[in-house]
Structure formats: C-alpha cells, structure tokens
C-alpha cells in the first residue's frame, strides 16, 4: 500500500513559484559543490573520479510511485465496528498522518536524529565531512537518508552505497516536502517488538493512540531507534537503558528550545505507565480466534477471485493495513466461548480411545446470512487447530438432520405430501442391491405402522423418509432443493443421502445455512463472515453483500417450522429445548455406529448447528449421547437471555383442518373412538392441499373376545358367538394391506388392524343369539328366541359342513360390517336357506328322517 500524501505539493501563488525557483537554483549549486567535493575527497583517498560518476549513474531513482511501505498492521472489527484483533505479518505497522502525530514526538526525533532536518537539502554536509575524515565508510545519516535506507532495504557499509544514498536523498527532497518525508520516516522507523512506525509502538508500549502520548512518552519512543534491542522497554535492562536515553533526548529538546525548563522537569519525573507485555503478547502475537481464522480464509478467497495471487492476498491481509469489518457479534461469541471453554461439557468418558471428545458450533442470522459466532473445537484454541465449525476439510455425515432439507421440505413444497400425509412405517425393501433385505430400518429397528409425516419427522423415522424419497420424490427434485440451500450433492443420487448418509459430509456452517430458508420464509442466504474490507486509505477493497435464493414457498417454510417445533416439544429434540418461552424448532441427527451427534435448530432470531464427536470415527458412549443437544441448549439460552419473546410469523396462505392421523383425511366419528385414544387433531395445510374426504381407514366391527389371533386381535364374531363374548370395536383398515406375514408381525399397530378371520371356536352355523357352542343348553333358555334355527346344521355331513363354511365366509366378507345385528341375522338366514334349497332335491329322504328324529336330536350331546 502506498503511504499517504506522497505526491509533491503544488504552489499556487507567485511567491511560492519564486521560492521554488530559488530552492532549485540552490539545489543545483549544492549538487555541483557536492560532486566537486566528493571527487576531490575520494581522489585524495585513492578512488578514481570516474567511479563516483559511475556510482551516481547506477543509483536507483526514487519517484513518488516507488515510495511504498509494507508491513502495515491490519485490523478486524465486529458487527458494531469495535476492533476485535490486529492482524500482523512480518511487521507491526500502523499508518498515521503527520497531523495526528504530537509536535513533541516530531521534535524529539528531530532533536536526537537530525536537528538540522528543516535546513539541509537531504544531506548534512557537516556530517558528511565528519564521515569522510573518519574513514568514509560510515557516518550519521539524516532523516531523509534513513527513509531511503528503509525503502531500498540496502544497509551495507560501503562507499558506493553511501554515495548513492546521498544522491538519492537530494532527488527525494525535490519530489517530496519536508513534512512528507518526516511522515514517511515516522511510519517506517523500527522501534523494537516488531513495531514499525510510531503508531504501532505507541499502542504496544503504552496501549494508547500516538496522539495521546505525553512528552515523557514521546522521548521514550524517539530514544529506541538508535539501538532497538538495547533500548527495548519490554526487557529489564532495556527499560533502564531507555530511561537514561530519554533524559538525554529531553535535554537536547530543552537545549533546542523545543520545551521549557518546567516541561523538562515534569517529563523527567513522570512515572511511566507501560502496557502489560503479557496481555499484549496474548492479544497480538499469539492466536487468532476460530472466527477470525474463517474471516481470513474468506477474504483471501475473495481477493483471489478479484485477481490477486495467493501471496498477494495474504500480504494484503497481514501487511496491507486493511480494515476488515466482520459479521461477528461479540456478545453471542462470548456466550458460545463460555460453554466451549467449560470442561464439564467435554469430560472424557470413552475408555476405548485416547482422543478427547470434540465439538463445534455456528450461529447465523437467517435474515441476512451473517455468521454471528462460531467455535471450532472443544476447549481453548491453541495454535492453528482444525476449525471443525467451518473448514472445508471437515466432512461429517449429518444423520437425520438431512431429512428436512432433502425429503420433507421438497416434498411439501412440491405439494407431494402434507404434514398430515399418512405413510405406513412398516418393513420396506428399497436396497437396489438386495431386494430381499429390509431397508431402510429405523434407529431402534421397530415399526410404528400408519403415521403422519409430521409424527415421522418428530420421531425421526427412517422408513417414512425413505418411502417419501422413493414414492413421492425423484433424486433430481430433492437434490436440486439441497443445492439451492448451499450444499451441492447432485451426483449422490441414492437413498442413503435422504437418511443423512452422503458420501461427502458437511460441517456445521453448511448445515446451519441449509436451515436458514425454514427460519426465513423460504429464503436462503449464503453465509458470510465479513461485510467489507477497506484499504489503508479508506477505499473499499471488497464489499460482501448478502446473496439470496428462494428455496421454498413461505407457507412451506412455516409448515416445516411447525413440524420441527414438535421435535423439540415431544420428539427427539426435547433435550435441546431451553426455558424462557422463546419458540424453538429443530432436528437431531445421529450417524451409523454413533460416530456423530448433531442438533440444528432455530428461533425467530437465530439459526444454530452443533456437532459432537471424535476426530477419528469413534462410537459415542451412551453417557455422552445428549451432549450436542446440551451444548446447543445452553449456548442458545445465553444468547436469548435478554431478547424479547416473539413468535414465528404465520403465513396467510395457511388453512387449518381437523383430521385423522391414521388416514390424513377429515376426521369421522370413528376416529375419536380409536382404542389407542382419539386420533383427531388440528393440522395446518397450504391452501389447496387440505383434505376434502372423510376418513375411510377407521371401521367398526363386531368381534368375539373369547379368543385372539397370534397378533393379539379378537376374531370377527359369527352369529353363533355368545353375546357375552361379542362387542363392537373400532379398527384401522389399511388401504394397502401388508401381505407378508413376518412384515405384518413387525408393525407396532397390528393389534389395531381390522381382523380378517372369524371366530374359529364357535360354529359358524349355530343360532346367532344366546345359542351355546354346538347347540349346548343356553343359560337363558327361557328367553331363547332362536328355536327356529336350532340344529340347522345337523343335516350336513362333515365334508358338506366344511364346504358350507367356506361358502359362508366367501359371502360374509362381502357384507357390510356396519349392518345392524338384525340385518346381519337376516343375511345369515338367507345364506342358510339358499344352501337348503340347493340341497333339497337330492336330500328329500334325509330331511324326512331328520324331522322324525327331531325331538331325539334335541337331547343329544354335541362334540
């Protein structure tokens, strides 16, 4: 970066022109005298006069555009423009204008370094003469010569260098004013402790701006330059040495009448208050935070995108004196730091590994994508460890946190499903490489049966997510939504990505950003860590404006938010919920073998993602499985401590309907009679997607409770089952039956499924009411009104009885199970009469015999 105000000043008045002409004339005279003197002097010293002219001819021309300084300290600021940390490369330099430098400091340097600075043309002939008589290879340099020495970086002691330095000094003073040269000098001079220039030295030694230095402190800084190592105030001997040097300088200043006697005495006796060297070392020399690490990476990448080489970008950041304005909120960062520096969250419980547990977290403002805080590892940051929060090197599988942006969000936005859509959480076989294998499986390898999309997300069912991906979406659709949310995995077109198992993992920054659209009305913002970078002159070097993409409808975002609220109220995320009444929505994630634990969630204010695990894949122990939730909870509780409670904004395109959670349709009277409890609830829908039909899954049937099938269900009652054993019950009847017996046995709601068999213990042709099994005497024979049907089956032989039973069942299955008892009885009579008529012609003789023996058969015992 170029130093400030280095262009020659142009006079406007005639008086200035005359003065300028006089100066040039004097300069030419002095130059000719210098050449003559040098030629004679060096000739006497044995050096050919031609060599002098050769040195001058080869001397570097220092034009204003070449007067550049390097090693300026850059500064990083938070979102409130408060300075966070200086960035220093090889040099610690702060540029400062001459007008901001105290007069006492300027005079202190002039008094001890070049008392005739404003009188000579760049070289002091008196000092040159002293140098020649002492050997010609050394001598006191003017301030102008010291500027040249620092810019050309030539410090060898030789006659050639000295001659060229004198010559360049004369030319430099023709191009710059005295004040410009003094400004350059005071910004370039080395003052120990890697400080270049008086501003950085003032901050380092006295922790104050240079404009606030006292006279005593000015003399201290001016004294260091003669021998920085010897006069270093941060060394024990150096502090004693510089005090003596200070007194000498103050004496010269008094001698030159820069200060009065009283000012001299006051400065001599002033008790100097040096800055804390240890604090300065920690703040300036050692570690950057994880956040600043990411800022530097982002700025460097953007500079390279603007045409810088990697080295140029690095040098600009650490030596260019730039100002980087970040998105960091120090209060939010402090809340996060307090948790991550607390060892209680990271106590080692895993005896199977020597590694400590790690964690990382990111918090984003969803309204603009500004990253407010991040932390990249457990405990104190030492050196330059892996930034697990945002490094592109971090690729951890996200587990079930991916179900929201890959499955549920796209499917609802595409109007393929609603929150009420019912999907059968039952065994499926979606592994393309092995269709006989159940895949995917839920985490606990259990199946809940008919369940809504809302409940499946709340409980994080893999089967339902897999079926939505397979039956309602396509990979192109799902992965396009993910790409628009900042994660490009368009080549990973397989089911496992829907369950959180992509080949390429992600980091917490990417995951938090992917949830920004749900928290921000469907709008995604690319996460940014800085807003602008200014060069040392205040010009905009980089401007980082928010970049947004519409991912979901506002109504979709609201419905997903409402679903994710349930996760934290009654689902897998209850351990992450913090108190205080602030609405919260979120999703848990666990990867195979418990290698990773995630929690990503948001409030109306912020989105945050937390990862917990080990750097090398190691199973997380049961006692530490809730730590990702716990870290998220405690950090977000601190962040929201003083924020006003506000609600997620409801979209006007949302409608509410009372539905059944077993059909997803409008609730019927039977839905409230489900034996598990009412399945009626109020659900929200995008207008136009709400159900129009009434539940057809709940049905009522008369069953016999005397016996149950292998699944624990009662059998359908036949008319012969005794009233004491029969009752009406409500069941669910799947639209798509589970035909595989082992699969049906695996579902948790099988006991509530409509039974498909009739009671095998009571004869299907026995009288319907109050008739004991196989015609045994009834306990209520006086009120028995079914004598007309007694022993109706006796005419059948065993084979015919079996055939008749099959015939009966075939017809019974087609009857309406909701018919009244009388209608059912009439149907059964009709069926039996039909059978009688069918056999009547061939069995007339047998019928006559039956009639004759009727009384006898009544008293007969039945098997």
Coordinates of C-alpha atoms in Angstrom, one line a residue, residues 51-312:
X51 CA 34.0 5.8 -10.1
X52 CA 32.0 8.5 -8.4
X53 CA 30.1 9.3 -11.5
X54 CA 29.5 5.5 -12.1
X55 CA 28.0 5.2 -8.6
X56 CA 25.7 8.1 -9.2
X57 CA 24.7 6.9 -12.7
X58 CA 23.7 3.5 -11.2
X59 CA 21.8 4.9 -8.3
X60 CA 18.1 4.0 -8.0
X61 CA 15.6 6.7 -8.9
X62 CA 13.1 7.1 -6.1
X63 CA 10.0 8.6 -7.7
X64 CA 6.8 9.1 -5.6
X65 CA 5.2 5.9 -7.0
X66 CA 8.1 3.9 -5.7
X67 CA 7.8 5.3 -2.2
X68 CA 5.7 2.4 -0.8
X69 CA 5.8 1.0 2.7
X70 CA 5.0 -2.6 3.7
X71 CA 4.2 -4.4 6.9
X72 CA 1.2 -2.3 7.9
X73 CA -1.0 -3.9 10.6
X74 CA -4.5 -4.8 9.5
X75 CA -7.5 -4.7 11.9
X76 CA -10.5 -6.9 12.3
X77 CA -13.8 -5.3 13.6
X78 CA -17.0 -6.8 14.8
X79 CA -20.5 -6.1 13.6
X80 CA -20.6 -3.0 15.8
X81 CA -17.4 -1.6 14.4
X82 CA -15.5 -2.5 17.6
X83 CA -11.9 -3.6 17.0
X84 CA -11.5 -7.4 17.7
X85 CA -7.9 -8.0 16.9
X86 CA -5.0 -6.6 14.9
X87 CA -3.5 -8.9 12.1
X88 CA 0.2 -8.7 11.9
X89 CA 2.5 -10.4 9.4
X90 CA 6.3 -9.9 9.4
X91 CA 5.8 -6.3 10.6
X92 CA 3.5 -4.5 13.0
X93 CA 2.9 -1.1 11.4
X94 CA 0.0 1.3 11.7
X95 CA -0.1 4.2 9.2
X96 CA -0.7 7.6 10.8
X97 CA -1.0 11.1 9.3
X98 CA 1.6 13.7 10.3
X99 CA -1.2 15.9 11.6
X100 CA -2.1 13.3 14.1
X101 CA 1.4 12.9 15.5
X102 CA 2.1 15.1 18.5
X103 CA 4.5 18.0 18.0
X104 CA 6.6 16.8 20.9
X105 CA 7.2 13.5 19.2
X106 CA 8.2 15.1 15.9
X107 CA 10.6 17.4 17.8
X108 CA 12.0 14.5 19.9
X109 CA 13.0 12.6 16.8
X110 CA 14.4 15.7 15.0
X111 CA 16.3 16.7 18.1
X112 CA 18.1 13.4 18.5
X113 CA 18.3 12.1 14.9
X114 CA 18.6 15.2 12.6
X115 CA 18.5 18.6 14.3
X116 CA 19.1 20.4 11.0
X117 CA 16.3 18.5 9.2
X118 CA 14.4 21.6 8.1
X119 CA 17.6 23.3 6.9
X120 CA 19.6 20.8 4.7
X121 CA 18.5 19.6 1.2
X122 CA 18.6 15.9 2.3
X123 CA 22.2 15.5 3.3
X124 CA 24.0 17.3 6.0
X125 CA 27.4 18.5 4.7
X126 CA 28.8 18.8 8.2
X127 CA 28.0 15.2 9.0
X128 CA 29.4 14.1 5.6
X129 CA 32.6 15.9 6.3
X130 CA 32.8 14.1 9.7
X131 CA 32.2 10.8 8.0
X132 CA 34.9 11.4 5.4
X133 CA 37.5 12.4 7.9
X134 CA 36.6 9.3 10.0
X135 CA 37.2 6.8 7.2
X136 CA 34.4 7.3 4.6
X137 CA 32.6 4.1 5.4
X138 CA 30.2 5.4 8.0
X139 CA 28.6 8.5 9.4
X140 CA 25.4 10.0 10.8
X141 CA 22.5 9.8 8.4
X142 CA 19.8 12.4 8.0
X143 CA 16.1 11.5 8.4
X144 CA 15.8 11.7 4.6
X145 CA 18.7 9.2 4.3
X146 CA 17.1 6.9 6.9
X147 CA 13.9 6.9 4.8
X148 CA 15.9 5.9 1.7
X149 CA 17.7 3.1 3.6
X150 CA 14.4 1.6 4.8
X151 CA 12.8 1.8 1.4
X152 CA 15.7 0.4 -0.6
X153 CA 16.5 -2.1 2.2
X154 CA 20.2 -1.5 1.5
X155 CA 22.1 -1.3 4.7
X156 CA 25.6 -2.5 3.7
X157 CA 28.5 -0.2 4.7
X158 CA 30.3 0.8 1.5
X159 CA 31.4 3.9 -0.3
X160 CA 29.2 3.0 -3.3
X161 CA 26.1 2.7 -1.1
X162 CA 26.9 5.9 0.7
X163 CA 27.4 7.9 -2.5
X164 CA 24.2 6.6 -4.0
X165 CA 22.3 7.3 -0.8
X166 CA 23.4 10.9 -0.8
X167 CA 22.5 11.3 -4.4
X168 CA 19.0 9.8 -3.9
X169 CA 18.4 11.9 -0.9
X170 CA 18.9 15.1 -3.0
X171 CA 16.4 13.8 -5.6
X172 CA 13.9 12.7 -2.9
X173 CA 13.8 16.2 -1.4
X174 CA 13.0 17.6 -4.9
X175 CA 9.9 15.4 -5.1
X176 CA 8.6 15.5 -1.5
X177 CA 8.2 18.2 1.1
X178 CA 9.9 18.0 4.4
X179 CA 6.7 17.1 6.1
X180 CA 6.0 14.3 3.7
X181 CA 9.5 12.9 4.3
X182 CA 9.0 13.2 8.1
X183 CA 5.7 11.4 7.9
X184 CA 7.3 8.6 5.9
X185 CA 10.0 8.4 8.5
X186 CA 7.8 8.3 11.5
X187 CA 5.7 5.5 9.9
X188 CA 8.7 3.5 8.8
X189 CA 11.2 3.7 11.7
X190 CA 11.8 0.4 13.6
X191 CA 11.2 0.6 17.3
X192 CA 11.7 -3.0 18.6
X193 CA 9.0 -5.6 19.4
X194 CA 8.2 -5.9 15.7
X195 CA 6.9 -2.4 15.7
X196 CA 7.4 -0.3 12.6
X197 CA 6.3 3.3 13.0
X198 CA 5.3 5.4 16.0
X199 CA 1.6 4.4 16.0
X200 CA 2.2 0.7 16.5
X201 CA 4.9 1.5 19.0
X202 CA 2.6 3.7 21.0
X203 CA -0.1 1.0 21.1
X204 CA 2.5 -1.6 22.0
X205 CA 4.3 0.1 24.8
X206 CA 1.7 2.5 26.2
X207 CA -1.6 1.0 25.0
X208 CA -2.8 4.3 23.5
X209 CA -3.1 6.2 20.3
X210 CA 0.0 8.1 19.3
X211 CA -1.9 11.4 19.5
X212 CA -2.4 10.8 23.3
X213 CA 1.3 10.4 24.2
X214 CA 2.8 12.6 26.9
X215 CA 6.1 14.4 26.4
X216 CA 7.9 11.8 28.5
X217 CA 6.5 9.0 26.4
X218 CA 7.4 10.8 23.2
X219 CA 11.1 10.9 24.3
X220 CA 10.9 7.2 25.1
X221 CA 9.9 6.3 21.6
X222 CA 12.4 8.6 20.0
X223 CA 15.2 7.0 22.1
X224 CA 14.5 3.4 20.9
X225 CA 15.5 4.0 17.3
X226 CA 19.3 4.3 17.9
X227 CA 19.5 0.6 19.1
X228 CA 16.1 -1.1 19.4
X229 CA 17.4 -4.2 21.1
X230 CA 19.4 -2.2 23.6
X231 CA 16.6 0.2 24.4
X232 CA 13.6 -2.2 24.3
X233 CA 11.3 -1.1 27.1
X234 CA 9.9 -4.7 27.5
X235 CA 13.2 -6.1 28.7
X236 CA 14.6 -5.5 32.2
X237 CA 17.9 -3.9 31.0
X238 CA 16.2 -2.1 28.1
X239 CA 13.8 -0.3 30.4
X240 CA 16.7 1.1 32.5
X241 CA 18.7 2.0 29.3
X242 CA 15.8 3.8 27.7
X243 CA 15.2 5.8 30.7
X244 CA 18.7 7.2 30.5
X245 CA 18.3 7.8 26.8
X246 CA 15.0 9.6 27.4
X247 CA 16.7 12.1 29.7
X248 CA 19.4 12.8 27.1
X249 CA 16.7 13.5 24.5
X250 CA 14.7 15.7 26.8
X251 CA 17.9 17.6 27.5
X252 CA 18.6 18.2 23.8
X253 CA 15.0 19.3 23.3
X254 CA 15.4 21.8 26.0
X255 CA 18.7 22.9 24.5
X256 CA 17.0 23.5 21.1
X257 CA 14.1 25.3 22.9
X258 CA 11.5 22.8 21.9
X259 CA 10.4 22.6 25.5
X260 CA 10.7 24.8 28.6
X261 CA 12.5 24.0 31.8
X262 CA 9.3 23.2 33.6
X263 CA 8.2 20.8 30.9
X264 CA 11.6 19.2 31.0
X265 CA 11.4 18.7 34.8
X266 CA 7.8 17.3 34.6
X267 CA 8.8 14.8 31.9
X268 CA 11.9 13.7 33.7
X269 CA 9.9 13.0 36.9
X270 CA 6.9 11.4 35.2
X271 CA 6.1 7.9 36.4
X272 CA 5.9 6.0 33.1
X273 CA 3.0 3.5 32.8
X274 CA 3.9 0.8 30.3
X275 CA 1.3 -1.6 28.8
X276 CA 1.1 -5.2 30.1
X277 CA 3.6 -7.1 28.0
X278 CA 1.8 -10.5 28.7
X279 CA -1.5 -9.1 27.7
X280 CA -0.1 -7.6 24.6
X281 CA 1.6 -10.8 23.7
X282 CA -1.6 -12.8 24.0
X283 CA -3.7 -10.3 22.0
X284 CA -1.3 -9.5 19.3
X285 CA 1.4 -12.2 18.8
X286 CA -0.4 -15.5 19.5
X287 CA -3.7 -17.0 18.5
X288 CA -6.5 -15.7 16.3
X289 CA -9.9 -17.0 17.2
X290 CA -11.7 -19.7 15.1
X291 CA -13.9 -16.9 13.8
X292 CA -11.0 -14.7 12.6
X293 CA -9.4 -17.8 11.0
X294 CA -12.5 -18.2 8.9
X295 CA -12.7 -14.5 8.1
X296 CA -9.1 -14.5 6.8
X297 CA -9.9 -17.5 4.6
X298 CA -13.0 -15.9 3.2
X299 CA -11.2 -12.6 2.5
X300 CA -8.3 -14.3 0.9
X301 CA -10.5 -16.4 -1.4
X302 CA -12.4 -13.3 -2.4
X303 CA -9.2 -11.3 -3.1
X304 CA -8.0 -14.2 -5.3
X305 CA -11.4 -14.2 -7.1
X306 CA -10.7 -10.5 -7.8
X307 CA -7.3 -11.3 -9.4
X308 CA -4.8 -11.4 -6.6
X309 CA -2.3 -14.2 -6.3
X310 CA -2.4 -16.2 -3.1
X311 CA 0.8 -14.5 -1.9
X312 CA -0.6 -11.1 -2.8

